[in-house]
Structures are given as structure tokens and as C-alpha cells.
mmCIF file of C-alpha atoms and ligand atoms in Angstrom:
data_model
loop_
_atom_site.group_PDB
_atom_site.id
_atom_site.type_symbol
_atom_site.label_atom_id
_atom_site.label_comp_id
_atom_site.label_asym_id
_atom_site.label_seq_id
_atom_site.Cartn_x
_atom_site.Cartn_y
_atom_site.Cartn_z
ATOM 1 C CA UNK E 1 -44.747 103.711 41.912
ATOM 2 C CA UNK E 2 -41.661 103.435 44.026
ATOM 3 C CA UNK E 3 -38.384 102.269 42.612
ATOM 4 C CA UNK E 4 -38.293 98.465 42.236
ATOM 5 C CA UNK E 5 -34.818 97.052 42.851
ATOM 6 C CA UNK E 6 -33.553 93.978 41.083
ATOM 7 C CA UNK E 7 -32.901 92.207 44.367
ATOM 8 C CA UNK E 8 -33.870 92.836 47.977
ATOM 9 C CA UNK E 9 -32.300 90.465 50.518
ATOM 10 C CA UNK E 10 -34.903 88.635 52.582
ATOM 11 C CA UNK E 11 -34.438 88.297 56.336
ATOM 12 C CA UNK E 12 -36.448 85.952 58.500
ATOM 13 C CA UNK E 13 -36.215 88.081 61.650
ATOM 14 C CA UNK E 14 -34.559 85.236 63.573
ATOM 15 C CA UNK E 15 -31.026 86.107 62.440
ATOM 16 C CA UNK E 16 -30.536 88.734 65.119
ATOM 17 C CA UNK E 17 -31.616 86.382 67.935
ATOM 18 C CA UNK E 18 -29.114 83.776 66.698
ATOM 19 C CA UNK E 19 -26.378 86.364 66.511
ATOM 20 C CA UNK E 20 -27.175 87.458 70.025
ATOM 21 C CA UNK E 21 -26.934 83.847 71.225
ATOM 22 C CA UNK E 22 -23.595 83.444 69.485
ATOM 23 C CA UNK E 23 -22.471 86.599 71.187
ATOM 24 C CA UNK E 24 -23.530 85.243 74.563
ATOM 25 C CA UNK E 25 -21.830 81.901 73.924
ATOM 26 C CA UNK E 26 -18.714 83.968 73.356
ATOM 27 C CA UNK E 27 -17.095 81.589 70.894
ATOM 28 C CA UNK E 28 -16.763 83.552 67.736
ATOM 29 C CA UNK E 29 -14.234 81.650 65.640
ATOM 30 C CA UNK E 30 -15.371 79.066 63.128
ATOM 31 C CA UNK E 31 -16.751 75.590 63.726
ATOM 32 C CA UNK E 32 -18.696 76.543 66.857
ATOM 33 C CA UNK E 33 -22.233 75.547 67.728
ATOM 34 C CA UNK E 34 -24.011 77.321 64.884
ATOM 35 C CA UNK E 35 -21.560 76.126 62.266
ATOM 36 C CA UNK E 36 -22.219 72.571 63.500
ATOM 37 C CA UNK E 37 -25.987 73.137 63.304
ATOM 38 C CA UNK E 38 -25.593 74.353 59.691
ATOM 39 C CA UNK E 39 -23.452 71.340 58.844
ATOM 40 C CA UNK E 40 -26.011 68.977 60.265
ATOM 41 C CA UNK E 41 -28.821 70.713 58.427
ATOM 42 C CA UNK E 42 -26.961 70.609 55.098
ATOM 43 C CA UNK E 43 -25.995 66.946 55.512
ATOM 44 C CA UNK E 44 -29.543 65.989 56.280
ATOM 45 C CA UNK E 45 -30.856 68.084 53.411
ATOM 46 C CA UNK E 46 -28.501 66.760 50.756
ATOM 47 C CA UNK E 47 -27.430 63.364 52.081
ATOM 48 C CA UNK E 48 -23.819 64.343 51.455
ATOM 49 C CA UNK E 49 -20.990 62.634 53.370
ATOM 50 C CA UNK E 50 -19.685 65.976 54.710
ATOM 51 C CA UNK E 51 -20.952 69.500 54.561
ATOM 52 C CA UNK E 52 -18.507 72.266 55.337
ATOM 53 C CA UNK E 53 -19.376 75.880 55.531
ATOM 54 C CA UNK E 54 -17.006 78.284 53.782
ATOM 55 C CA UNK E 55 -16.941 82.058 53.619
ATOM 56 C CA UNK E 56 -18.156 81.982 50.048
ATOM 57 C CA UNK E 57 -19.018 79.686 47.164
ATOM 58 C CA UNK E 58 -15.806 81.044 45.613
ATOM 59 C CA UNK E 59 -13.844 79.603 48.541
ATOM 60 C CA UNK E 60 -15.621 76.265 48.192
ATOM 61 C CA UNK E 61 -14.702 76.170 44.465
ATOM 62 C CA UNK E 62 -11.070 76.886 45.393
ATOM 63 C CA UNK E 63 -11.202 73.949 47.756
ATOM 64 C CA UNK E 64 -12.543 71.825 44.895
ATOM 65 C CA UNK E 65 -9.594 72.794 42.729
ATOM 66 C CA UNK E 66 -7.175 71.683 45.451
ATOM 67 C CA UNK E 67 -9.151 68.474 46.088
ATOM 68 C CA UNK E 68 -9.119 67.739 42.385
ATOM 69 C CA UNK E 69 -5.297 68.037 42.576
ATOM 70 C CA UNK E 70 -5.212 70.495 39.683
ATOM 71 C CA UNK E 71 -1.680 70.951 38.457
ATOM 72 C CA UNK E 72 -0.426 73.510 35.945
ATOM 73 C CA UNK E 73 -1.851 72.686 32.511
ATOM 74 C CA UNK E 74 -4.628 70.408 33.740
ATOM 75 C CA UNK E 75 -7.897 71.081 31.976
ATOM 76 C CA UNK E 76 -11.358 71.570 33.488
ATOM 77 C CA UNK E 77 -14.427 71.490 31.288
ATOM 78 C CA UNK E 78 -17.079 74.098 32.106
ATOM 79 C CA UNK E 79 -19.572 76.490 30.506
ATOM 80 C CA UNK E 80 -18.416 79.976 29.568
ATOM 81 C CA UNK E 81 -21.797 81.306 30.551
ATOM 82 C CA UNK E 82 -21.147 81.330 34.306
ATOM 83 C CA UNK E 83 -19.798 83.407 37.155
ATOM 84 C CA UNK E 84 -16.071 84.199 37.211
ATOM 85 C CA UNK E 85 -15.337 82.020 40.246
ATOM 86 C CA UNK E 86 -16.237 78.791 38.455
ATOM 87 C CA UNK E 87 -13.182 79.299 36.286
ATOM 88 C CA UNK E 88 -10.948 81.421 38.454
ATOM 89 C CA UNK E 89 -10.759 78.841 41.262
ATOM 90 C CA UNK E 90 -8.985 76.405 38.876
ATOM 91 C CA UNK E 91 -6.819 79.037 37.249
ATOM 92 C CA UNK E 92 -5.416 79.866 40.692
ATOM 93 C CA UNK E 93 -3.973 76.305 40.693
ATOM 94 C CA UNK E 94 -2.600 76.692 37.196
ATOM 95 C CA UNK E 95 -5.540 74.881 35.620
ATOM 96 C CA UNK E 96 -6.980 75.709 32.230
ATOM 97 C CA UNK E 97 -10.728 76.204 31.886
ATOM 98 C CA UNK E 98 -12.008 74.599 28.709
ATOM 99 C CA UNK E 99 -15.183 76.397 27.745
ATOM 100 C CA UNK E 100 -17.965 74.453 26.042
ATOM 101 C CA UNK E 101 -21.165 75.880 24.640
ATOM 102 C CA UNK E 102 -24.527 75.720 26.462
ATOM 103 C CA UNK E 103 -27.945 74.304 25.582
ATOM 104 C CA UNK E 104 -30.605 76.577 23.980
ATOM 105 C CA UNK E 105 -33.256 75.450 26.476
ATOM 106 C CA UNK E 106 -31.773 75.412 29.970
ATOM 107 C CA UNK E 107 -28.691 77.519 29.233
ATOM 108 C CA UNK E 108 -26.674 74.811 30.934
ATOM 109 C CA UNK E 109 -23.512 73.085 29.739
ATOM 110 C CA UNK E 110 -24.421 71.164 26.568
ATOM 111 C CA UNK E 111 -23.695 67.611 27.657
ATOM 112 C CA UNK E 112 -23.587 66.417 24.061
ATOM 113 C CA UNK E 113 -20.474 68.563 23.453
ATOM 114 C CA UNK E 114 -18.532 67.534 26.526
ATOM 115 C CA UNK E 115 -17.004 64.231 25.328
ATOM 116 C CA UNK E 116 -15.296 65.876 22.354
ATOM 117 C CA UNK E 117 -13.682 68.391 24.720
ATOM 118 C CA UNK E 118 -12.076 65.742 26.878
ATOM 119 C CA UNK E 119 -8.302 65.393 26.421
ATOM 120 C CA UNK E 120 -5.492 63.549 28.158
ATOM 121 C CA UNK E 121 -5.070 66.728 30.303
ATOM 122 C CA UNK E 122 -8.716 66.813 31.475
ATOM 123 C CA UNK E 123 -9.165 66.406 35.221
ATOM 124 C CA UNK E 124 -12.693 67.526 35.948
ATOM 125 C CA UNK E 125 -16.057 68.674 34.652
ATOM 126 C CA UNK E 126 -17.893 71.522 36.381
ATOM 127 C CA UNK E 127 -21.687 71.429 35.993
ATOM 128 C CA UNK E 128 -23.161 74.873 36.712
ATOM 129 C CA UNK E 129 -26.870 74.709 37.442
ATOM 130 C CA UNK E 130 -27.922 77.996 35.890
ATOM 131 C CA UNK E 131 -30.912 79.652 37.510
ATOM 132 C CA UNK E 132 -31.246 76.663 39.814
ATOM 133 C CA UNK E 133 -32.225 74.391 36.867
ATOM 134 C CA UNK E 134 -30.298 71.140 36.710
ATOM 135 C CA UNK E 135 -27.724 70.179 34.118
ATOM 136 C CA UNK E 136 -28.168 66.819 32.473
ATOM 137 C CA UNK E 137 -26.443 64.991 35.300
ATOM 138 C CA UNK E 138 -26.933 61.347 34.262
ATOM 139 C CA UNK E 139 -24.978 61.975 31.069
ATOM 140 C CA UNK E 140 -22.271 64.037 32.777
ATOM 141 C CA UNK E 141 -21.912 61.464 35.540
ATOM 142 C CA UNK E 142 -21.506 58.655 32.965
ATOM 143 C CA UNK E 143 -18.831 60.638 31.110
ATOM 144 C CA UNK E 144 -16.987 61.423 34.339
ATOM 145 C CA UNK E 145 -16.994 57.801 35.260
ATOM 146 C CA UNK E 146 -15.911 56.580 31.805
ATOM 147 C CA UNK E 147 -12.932 58.950 31.656
ATOM 148 C CA UNK E 148 -12.017 58.952 35.339
ATOM 149 C CA UNK E 149 -12.813 62.649 35.852
ATOM 150 C CA UNK E 150 -13.983 64.421 38.946
ATOM 151 C CA UNK E 151 -17.530 65.759 38.589
ATOM 152 C CA UNK E 152 -18.092 69.025 40.445
ATOM 153 C CA UNK E 153 -21.416 70.758 40.750
ATOM 154 C CA UNK E 154 -21.399 74.527 40.991
ATOM 155 C CA UNK E 155 -24.729 74.592 42.767
ATOM 156 C CA UNK E 156 -24.334 78.214 43.845
ATOM 157 C CA UNK E 157 -27.781 79.073 42.599
ATOM 158 C CA UNK E 158 -29.393 75.699 43.181
ATOM 159 C CA UNK E 159 -30.435 75.456 46.824
ATOM 160 C CA UNK E 160 -33.631 73.273 47.017
ATOM 161 C CA UNK E 161 -33.567 72.308 43.313
ATOM 162 C CA UNK E 162 -33.665 68.662 42.194
ATOM 163 C CA UNK E 163 -32.758 66.524 39.265
ATOM 164 C CA UNK E 164 -34.765 63.266 38.912
ATOM 165 C CA UNK E 165 -35.590 63.519 42.607
ATOM 166 C CA UNK E 166 -31.963 64.019 43.676
ATOM 167 C CA UNK E 167 -31.060 67.263 45.421
ATOM 168 C CA UNK E 168 -28.666 69.353 43.360
ATOM 169 C CA UNK E 169 -25.300 69.242 45.103
ATOM 170 C CA UNK E 170 -25.738 65.593 46.000
ATOM 171 C CA UNK E 171 -24.809 64.114 42.608
ATOM 172 C CA UNK E 172 -21.207 65.136 41.815
ATOM 173 C CA UNK E 173 -18.118 64.087 43.727
ATOM 174 C CA UNK E 174 -18.117 67.612 45.144
ATOM 175 C CA UNK E 175 -20.572 70.490 45.093
ATOM 176 C CA UNK E 176 -20.561 74.123 46.085
ATOM 177 C CA UNK E 177 -23.356 76.363 47.319
ATOM 178 C CA UNK E 178 -23.485 80.134 47.708
ATOM 179 C CA UNK E 179 -25.220 82.067 50.462
ATOM 180 C CA UNK E 180 -24.313 85.458 48.973
ATOM 181 C CA UNK E 181 -27.115 87.976 49.515
ATOM 182 C CA UNK E 182 -28.138 87.747 45.861
ATOM 183 C CA UNK E 183 -28.976 84.030 46.286
ATOM 184 C CA UNK E 184 -32.137 82.486 47.713
ATOM 185 C CA UNK E 185 -30.883 81.584 51.219
ATOM 186 C CA UNK E 186 -28.304 84.003 52.454
ATOM 187 C CA UNK E 187 -25.725 85.049 55.034
ATOM 188 C CA UNK E 188 -24.351 88.163 53.288
ATOM 189 C CA UNK E 189 -21.285 86.419 52.096
ATOM 190 C CA UNK E 190 -21.177 82.682 52.631
ATOM 191 C CA UNK E 191 -21.011 79.254 51.041
ATOM 192 C CA UNK E 192 -20.626 75.541 51.536
ATOM 193 C CA UNK E 193 -18.744 72.662 50.142
ATOM 194 C CA UNK E 194 -20.667 69.393 49.988
ATOM 195 C CA UNK E 195 -18.449 66.331 49.764
ATOM 196 C CA UNK E 196 -20.224 63.329 48.306
ATOM 197 C CA UNK E 197 -17.189 61.216 47.465
ATOM 198 C CA UNK E 198 -16.113 59.668 50.763
ATOM 199 C CA UNK E 199 -12.434 59.515 49.755
ATOM 200 C CA UNK E 200 -12.256 63.336 49.758
ATOM 201 C CA UNK E 201 -13.742 64.065 53.145
ATOM 202 C CA UNK E 202 -10.616 63.972 55.270
ATOM 203 C CA UNK E 203 -8.587 66.124 52.912
ATOM 204 C CA UNK E 204 -11.422 68.595 52.569
ATOM 205 C CA UNK E 205 -11.400 69.234 56.307
ATOM 206 C CA UNK E 206 -7.624 69.724 56.289
ATOM 207 C CA UNK E 207 -7.673 72.147 53.351
ATOM 208 C CA UNK E 208 -10.350 74.212 55.058
ATOM 209 C CA UNK E 209 -8.289 74.458 58.247
ATOM 210 C CA UNK E 210 -5.113 76.017 56.763
ATOM 211 C CA UNK E 211 -3.697 72.628 55.795
ATOM 212 C CA UNK E 212 -3.799 71.357 59.398
ATOM 213 C CA UNK E 213 -5.395 68.329 60.986
ATOM 214 C CA UNK E 214 -7.075 70.530 63.538
ATOM 215 C CA UNK E 215 -10.555 68.998 63.011
ATOM 216 C CA UNK E 216 -9.210 65.480 63.674
ATOM 217 C CA UNK E 217 -7.337 66.778 66.708
ATOM 218 C CA UNK E 218 -10.499 68.260 68.209
ATOM 219 C CA UNK E 219 -12.325 64.951 67.649
ATOM 220 C CA UNK E 220 -9.466 63.205 69.472
ATOM 221 C CA UNK E 221 -8.508 61.210 66.434
ATOM 222 C CA UNK E 222 -4.890 62.391 66.484
ATOM 223 C CA UNK E 223 -2.854 63.544 69.441
ATOM 224 C CA UNK E 224 -0.940 66.341 67.650
ATOM 225 C CA UNK E 225 -2.272 69.222 65.663
ATOM 226 C CA UNK E 226 0.099 70.047 62.888
ATOM 227 C CA UNK E 227 0.590 71.205 59.269
ATOM 228 C CA UNK E 228 -0.097 68.224 56.987
ATOM 229 C CA UNK E 229 -1.096 69.608 53.574
ATOM 230 C CA UNK E 230 -1.710 72.816 51.629
ATOM 231 C CA UNK E 231 -4.794 74.744 52.541
ATOM 232 C CA UNK E 232 -6.125 78.117 53.598
ATOM 233 C CA UNK E 233 -8.605 79.603 56.015
ATOM 234 C CA UNK E 234 -11.884 78.816 54.330
ATOM 235 C CA UNK E 235 -14.237 78.710 57.327
ATOM 236 C CA UNK E 236 -16.698 81.437 58.351
ATOM 237 C CA UNK E 237 -16.914 82.790 61.893
ATOM 238 C CA UNK E 238 -19.835 81.933 64.163
ATOM 239 C CA UNK E 239 -21.701 85.231 63.580
ATOM 240 C CA UNK E 240 -22.120 84.361 59.910
ATOM 241 C CA UNK E 241 -23.169 80.783 60.761
ATOM 242 C CA UNK E 242 -25.681 82.043 63.331
ATOM 243 C CA UNK E 243 -27.239 84.263 60.675
ATOM 244 C CA UNK E 244 -27.278 81.432 58.125
ATOM 245 C CA UNK E 245 -28.841 78.947 60.500
ATOM 246 C CA UNK E 246 -31.941 81.174 60.837
ATOM 247 C CA UNK E 247 -32.221 81.194 57.032
ATOM 248 C CA UNK E 248 -31.698 77.487 56.594
ATOM 249 C CA UNK E 249 -34.655 76.782 58.883
ATOM 250 C CA UNK E 250 -36.878 78.760 56.521
ATOM 251 C CA UNK E 251 -35.526 77.396 53.256
ATOM 252 C CA UNK E 252 -38.781 75.742 52.324
ATOM 253 C CA UNK E 253 -40.905 78.855 52.872
ATOM 254 C CA UNK E 254 -38.425 81.078 51.074
ATOM 255 C CA UNK E 255 -38.388 78.796 48.081
ATOM 256 C CA UNK E 256 -42.190 78.468 47.982
ATOM 257 C CA UNK E 257 -42.605 82.237 48.127
ATOM 258 C CA UNK E 258 -40.110 82.746 45.333
ATOM 259 C CA UNK E 259 -41.850 80.112 43.253
ATOM 260 C CA UNK E 260 -45.120 81.968 43.665
ATOM 261 C CA UNK E 261 -43.597 85.115 42.142
ATOM 262 C CA UNK E 262 -41.790 83.072 39.403
ATOM 263 C CA UNK E 263 -45.062 81.290 38.446
ATOM 264 C CA UNK E 264 -46.950 84.549 38.058
ATOM 265 C CA UNK E 265 -44.262 85.792 35.659
ATOM 266 C CA UNK E 266 -44.250 82.487 33.790
ATOM 267 C CA UNK E 267 -48.018 82.287 33.442
ATOM 268 C CA UNK E 268 -48.320 85.884 32.251
ATOM 269 C CA UNK E 269 -45.523 85.627 29.695
ATOM 270 C CA UNK E 270 -46.674 82.448 27.892
ATOM 271 C CA UNK E 271 -48.525 84.541 25.288
ATOM 272 C CA UNK E 272 -45.365 86.480 24.373
ATOM 273 C CA UNK E 273 -43.503 83.218 23.898
ATOM 274 C CA UNK E 274 -46.327 81.885 21.791
ATOM 275 C CA UNK E 275 -46.240 85.016 19.621
ATOM 276 C CA UNK E 276 -42.441 84.704 19.364
ATOM 277 C CA UNK E 277 -41.803 88.063 20.973
ATOM 278 C CA UNK E 278 -39.783 86.701 23.889
ATOM 279 C CA UNK E 279 -38.408 83.389 25.039
ATOM 280 C CA UNK E 280 -39.129 82.310 28.601
ATOM 281 C CA UNK E 281 -37.264 79.807 30.750
ATOM 282 C CA UNK E 282 -37.608 76.092 29.975
ATOM 283 C CA UNK E 283 -37.760 73.708 32.930
ATOM 284 C CA UNK E 284 -37.393 70.032 31.962
ATOM 285 C CA UNK E 285 -40.162 67.993 33.543
ATOM 286 C CA UNK E 286 -37.714 65.912 35.583
ATOM 287 C CA UNK E 287 -36.245 69.033 37.223
ATOM 288 C CA UNK E 288 -37.721 70.877 40.154
ATOM 289 C CA UNK E 289 -36.239 74.388 40.231
ATOM 290 C CA UNK E 290 -36.013 76.884 43.077
ATOM 291 C CA UNK E 291 -37.132 80.123 41.397
ATOM 292 C CA UNK E 292 -33.651 81.566 41.805
ATOM 293 C CA UNK E 293 -34.104 83.707 38.737
ATOM 294 C CA UNK E 294 -36.673 84.791 36.139
ATOM 295 C CA UNK E 295 -35.101 85.672 32.787
ATOM 296 C CA UNK E 296 -36.348 86.597 29.370
ATOM 297 C CA UNK E 297 -34.598 86.216 26.057
ATOM 298 C CA UNK E 298 -35.335 88.927 23.583
ATOM 299 C CA UNK E 299 -35.139 88.572 19.796
ATOM 300 C CA UNK E 300 -32.108 90.783 19.498
ATOM 301 C CA UNK E 301 -29.598 92.666 21.614
ATOM 302 C CA UNK E 302 -31.308 95.923 20.605
ATOM 303 C CA UNK E 303 -34.718 94.724 21.764
ATOM 304 C CA UNK E 304 -33.190 93.472 25.024
ATOM 305 C CA UNK E 305 -31.570 96.839 25.648
ATOM 306 C CA UNK E 306 -34.818 98.598 24.724
ATOM 307 C CA UNK E 307 -36.711 96.619 27.373
ATOM 308 C CA UNK E 308 -34.023 97.294 30.059
ATOM 309 C CA UNK E 309 -34.124 101.005 29.214
ATOM 310 C CA UNK E 310 -37.903 101.079 29.308
ATOM 311 C CA UNK E 311 -37.900 99.424 32.710
ATOM 312 C CA UNK E 312 -35.288 101.961 33.917
ATOM 313 C CA UNK E 313 -37.517 104.809 32.780
ATOM 314 C CA UNK E 314 -40.239 103.362 35.042
ATOM 315 C CA UNK E 315 -37.797 102.854 37.979
ATOM 316 C CA UNK E 316 -37.644 99.096 37.611
ATOM 317 C CA UNK E 317 -34.244 97.487 37.631
ATOM 318 C CA UNK E 318 -33.909 94.583 35.263
ATOM 319 C CA UNK E 319 -30.376 93.514 34.444
ATOM 320 C CA UNK E 320 -28.486 91.414 31.972
ATOM 321 C CA UNK E 321 -26.177 88.649 33.126
ATOM 322 C CA UNK E 322 -22.771 87.144 32.394
ATOM 323 C CA UNK E 323 -20.293 88.442 29.906
ATOM 324 C CA UNK E 324 -19.221 85.005 28.618
ATOM 325 C CA UNK E 325 -15.896 84.107 30.239
ATOM 326 C CA UNK E 326 -14.347 83.063 26.969
ATOM 327 C CA UNK E 327 -14.575 86.638 25.706
ATOM 328 C CA UNK E 328 -13.473 88.305 28.964
ATOM 329 C CA UNK E 329 -9.839 89.531 29.235
ATOM 330 C CA UNK E 330 -8.865 86.920 31.863
ATOM 331 C CA UNK E 331 -10.850 84.159 30.173
ATOM 332 C CA UNK E 332 -8.983 84.795 26.900
ATOM 333 C CA UNK E 333 -5.662 84.754 28.753
ATOM 334 C CA UNK E 334 -6.221 81.682 30.958
ATOM 335 C CA UNK E 335 -8.915 79.624 29.281
ATOM 336 C CA UNK E 336 -9.552 77.952 26.021
ATOM 337 C CA UNK E 337 -12.612 77.355 23.923
ATOM 338 C CA UNK E 338 -13.703 73.979 22.541
ATOM 339 C CA UNK E 339 -15.980 74.192 19.547
ATOM 340 C CA UNK E 340 -18.437 76.960 18.656
ATOM 341 C CA UNK E 341 -19.789 79.334 21.289
ATOM 342 C CA UNK E 342 -22.770 80.502 19.270
ATOM 343 C CA UNK E 343 -25.462 79.743 21.838
ATOM 344 C CA UNK E 344 -23.446 81.338 24.610
ATOM 345 C CA UNK E 345 -22.782 84.478 22.604
ATOM 346 C CA UNK E 346 -26.333 84.741 21.316
ATOM 347 C CA UNK E 347 -27.939 84.234 24.699
ATOM 348 C CA UNK E 348 -25.707 86.570 26.668
ATOM 349 C CA UNK E 349 -26.501 89.481 24.391
ATOM 350 C CA UNK E 350 -30.238 88.901 24.471
ATOM 351 C CA UNK E 351 -30.993 87.846 28.073
ATOM 352 C CA UNK E 352 -32.366 90.034 30.832
ATOM 353 C CA UNK E 353 -33.448 89.150 34.382
ATOM 354 C CA UNK E 354 -36.559 90.491 36.053
ATOM 355 C CA UNK E 355 -36.655 91.596 39.715
ATOM 356 C CA UNK E 356 -37.486 88.630 41.956
ATOM 357 C CA UNK E 357 -37.564 88.912 45.704
ATOM 358 C CA UNK E 358 -39.905 88.213 48.605
ATOM 359 C CA UNK E 359 -42.460 90.968 48.894
ATOM 360 C CA UNK E 360 -42.281 91.987 45.291
ATOM 361 C CA UNK E 361 -45.557 92.263 43.436
ATOM 362 C CA UNK E 362 -44.763 90.795 40.033
ATOM 363 C CA UNK E 363 -47.825 92.468 38.586
ATOM 364 C CA UNK E 364 -46.175 95.832 38.940
ATOM 365 C CA UNK E 365 -43.279 94.585 36.800
ATOM 366 C CA UNK E 366 -45.576 92.870 34.287
ATOM 367 C CA UNK E 367 -47.666 96.045 33.809
ATOM 368 C CA UNK E 368 -44.556 97.994 32.762
ATOM 369 C CA UNK E 369 -43.247 95.093 30.651
ATOM 370 C CA UNK E 370 -46.499 94.884 28.677
ATOM 371 C CA UNK E 371 -46.368 98.588 28.010
ATOM 372 C CA UNK E 372 -42.770 98.375 26.944
ATOM 373 C CA UNK E 373 -43.424 95.480 24.605
ATOM 374 C CA UNK E 374 -46.315 97.331 23.039
ATOM 375 C CA UNK E 375 -44.063 100.358 22.470
ATOM 376 C CA UNK E 376 -41.427 98.106 21.004
ATOM 377 C CA UNK E 377 -43.941 96.551 18.658
ATOM 378 C CA UNK E 378 -45.111 99.960 17.469
ATOM 379 C CA UNK E 379 -41.584 101.109 16.879
ATOM 380 C CA UNK E 380 -41.032 98.067 14.580
ATOM 381 C CA UNK E 381 -44.207 98.638 12.524
HETATM 382 C C1 PLP M 1 -22.935 83.412 42.966
HETATM 383 C C2 PLP M 1 -22.187 82.390 42.214
HETATM 384 C C3 PLP M 1 -20.863 82.054 42.586
HETATM 385 C C4 PLP M 1 -20.064 82.749 43.639
HETATM 386 O O1 PLP M 1 -20.677 82.727 44.865
HETATM 387 P P1 PLP M 1 -19.960 83.571 46.084
HETATM 388 O O2 PLP M 1 -20.655 82.961 47.283
HETATM 389 O O3 PLP M 1 -20.331 85.009 45.897
HETATM 390 O O4 PLP M 1 -18.530 83.298 46.077
HETATM 391 C C5 PLP M 1 -20.235 81.017 41.862
HETATM 392 N N1 PLP M 1 -20.852 80.425 40.839
HETATM 393 C C6 PLP M 1 -22.078 80.741 40.472
HETATM 394 C C7 PLP M 1 -22.693 79.996 39.340
HETATM 395 C C8 PLP M 1 -22.772 81.752 41.162
HETATM 396 O O5 PLP M 1 -24.003 82.054 40.735
#
């Protein structure tokens, strides 16, 4: 059997036609025709007040930190079990990530621990929807409202997922999406900021355009185009948007095809969960997920590493995931921990992710996994 990579970016085939069209149109800077099409698509999809493409989810998170008016010493509550950018974006503004433990079931921020972590310095809560499975948004929204905090969704992994019928990314004041090639819908590098809170729309446009009111100027709303605020260049060029637009139009099909692979894994692995050999993902019944990821949680770090090594021996690439940010060098320097991190620490050392991409035959992976688990079992006896 040929080598099975962990990820293989899916392309619809239409990307190249769109890029050719953008080339013909000859307008290659940002906010051209394809960017507008992507904005319209994202606004229709999420119902947000304003969708703005960025060159990454990281960039969109940095915009969130500026929009949240993070000042040195301001605190932002978030999980430690997340990607670097969730925290780094706020640290760039002098903010302090306050790491809170995650839930055993969804591996998302444990909403029951958030209130105790709120201080007079707290400015925002970042809900990261791990594996495209929603955080407990009703609770987080109520807390944000009660304490006057901004609620930001890091929906990097959550394209097409919902929480109680609401699209993820449509619930917080702000939300960010990633179109990195490791995500479901891609443009190589790419992202978007979704602005749901109408009071933040105007400033979001300015921040994205180097701190200028260029967008308003082009709409004829102001007669001068000038520097009005801090900002940076956060918008992608048209070539990226042209690529992305082809993908957006196939979002439904991509998601369905990923779900088919995910469901085969999930069905096949029930028995191992029942026999307490592995834990498999938990999807609350009010959440629709997008099959961004299929992960397993082994009983110990040793067993996890055994499985990864066994896969490697059979040319299948399964991988572990985040080193918790609170134990990373920069996380220790810039962040702080609130409460115990026992679930985060336990999970991160025992979790592995299975290959999941369009065109993969999950049975090839399952065959090797069964063999590996048998061998593991024999080695214990
Ligand atoms: C992928 C990811 C990001 C970063 O996305 P980029 O588009 O690569 O900047 C941020 N947060 C989470 C949770 C992610 O999974």
C-alpha cells in the first residue's frame, strides 16, 4: 500500500479557471471582483454584518485584538489547547492570555470554569471550536454579556459547523475563519474576519486597510482617503480570492464527503470505545460538526506513541496535536494559567489524529489500526 499522508489538500478543479479570469481582469490587488464575491458568499452563509477576507486566520485574530482595544495588561480568557495564533494575536497588543482548562468530552474551553477566571482586567473571551465542534456558546454569551466582555469565536476549523442551528462564526461579536490548506475549505493561506457586532464594522474595514478609510472613500462616503487609525495590510490579493471562491462554491460537497470518511471511522471505532481501549470524539446532539478532524484518545502517552509508530511502520501518517500553550516557552512568558490544567495536559499527551482527506479510503487506515491495537493488546498481556 502506498504512503498515506495525514492531509492532502483538495482542489475542485475550478480554481485555475477563476485565477485565469482574475488574470484577464488585470486587477490583482485586494478587494476586487473575486474578493467581493467571497464576501457576499460568507455574509449570506453566516448572516454576519460584514465579512472581510484576510490573508490568514492569524491576521483576522490580530484584527480582533485591535478591535477589542487590547491594552498592555488586559486579559483574554482562552483555552491552552489551541493553535499559537489564538494567544499570540493578543500578546502582540500587550494582552495577557489567561488559560483555562478544557472539557473532557468536546476538548473545548470548559465554560463552567470561565467565570472564576474573569478579573477587572478581562477584556474578552475566545471560544475555539476544536475539530469544528461548537463550544457551549449560550453560556459563554451570557457570561460575556454579564461582564461586558467581547466574545470572539476562533472558528478556524469550524466552516459549516453549527451550534443549536446557528452557524459557528455567527454567534460572537467577532469570529475568525482559516482557509489554510490543512482546513476543510482552502486557499493555501487565507482567512476571514466575520463581524457580527454592528458597532465594529467600520473600524474593522479601516484596520484591514492599513488604518485608512480607503473602503469608505471607494464607496463615495468620504471625499478624502487618509490615515485615521492604527491598522495593517490584512487583505489578500485577487489571485487568492479567485482560488477561494471556487472552493466556497463547493463547501457543501466538501463537507459531506469529509463527513462520509469521518462516519466510517466513527462507526468502526465504537467497539474500541466500548471496550475502553480508546476514546473517540463526542459530538453533543445540538452540534452539527464539519468533519474537520478525526482524533483518538489513547489510555496513556505510551499507547498513543505506540499507535503512531505502528502507523508509521505501515506508511500511514497519524499525528498528535497541540503542545498546550501554557507549557510552551512563549506561553509561560506571556500568559497565565487559571486553575488546574489537568484535562488539557492529559489529553494533549494521549491524542492522535487520523488521516482525513477527500479520496482517502478510511478502511485502509482502519485495517492497520486494528492490527496495531491487537499488537498493543498482546504486548500488555
Ligand atoms: C489553523 C488555526 C489557526 C490559524 O489559521 P491560519 O489561517 O493558518 O492563520 C488559528 N486557530 C486555530 C484554532 C486553527 O486551527
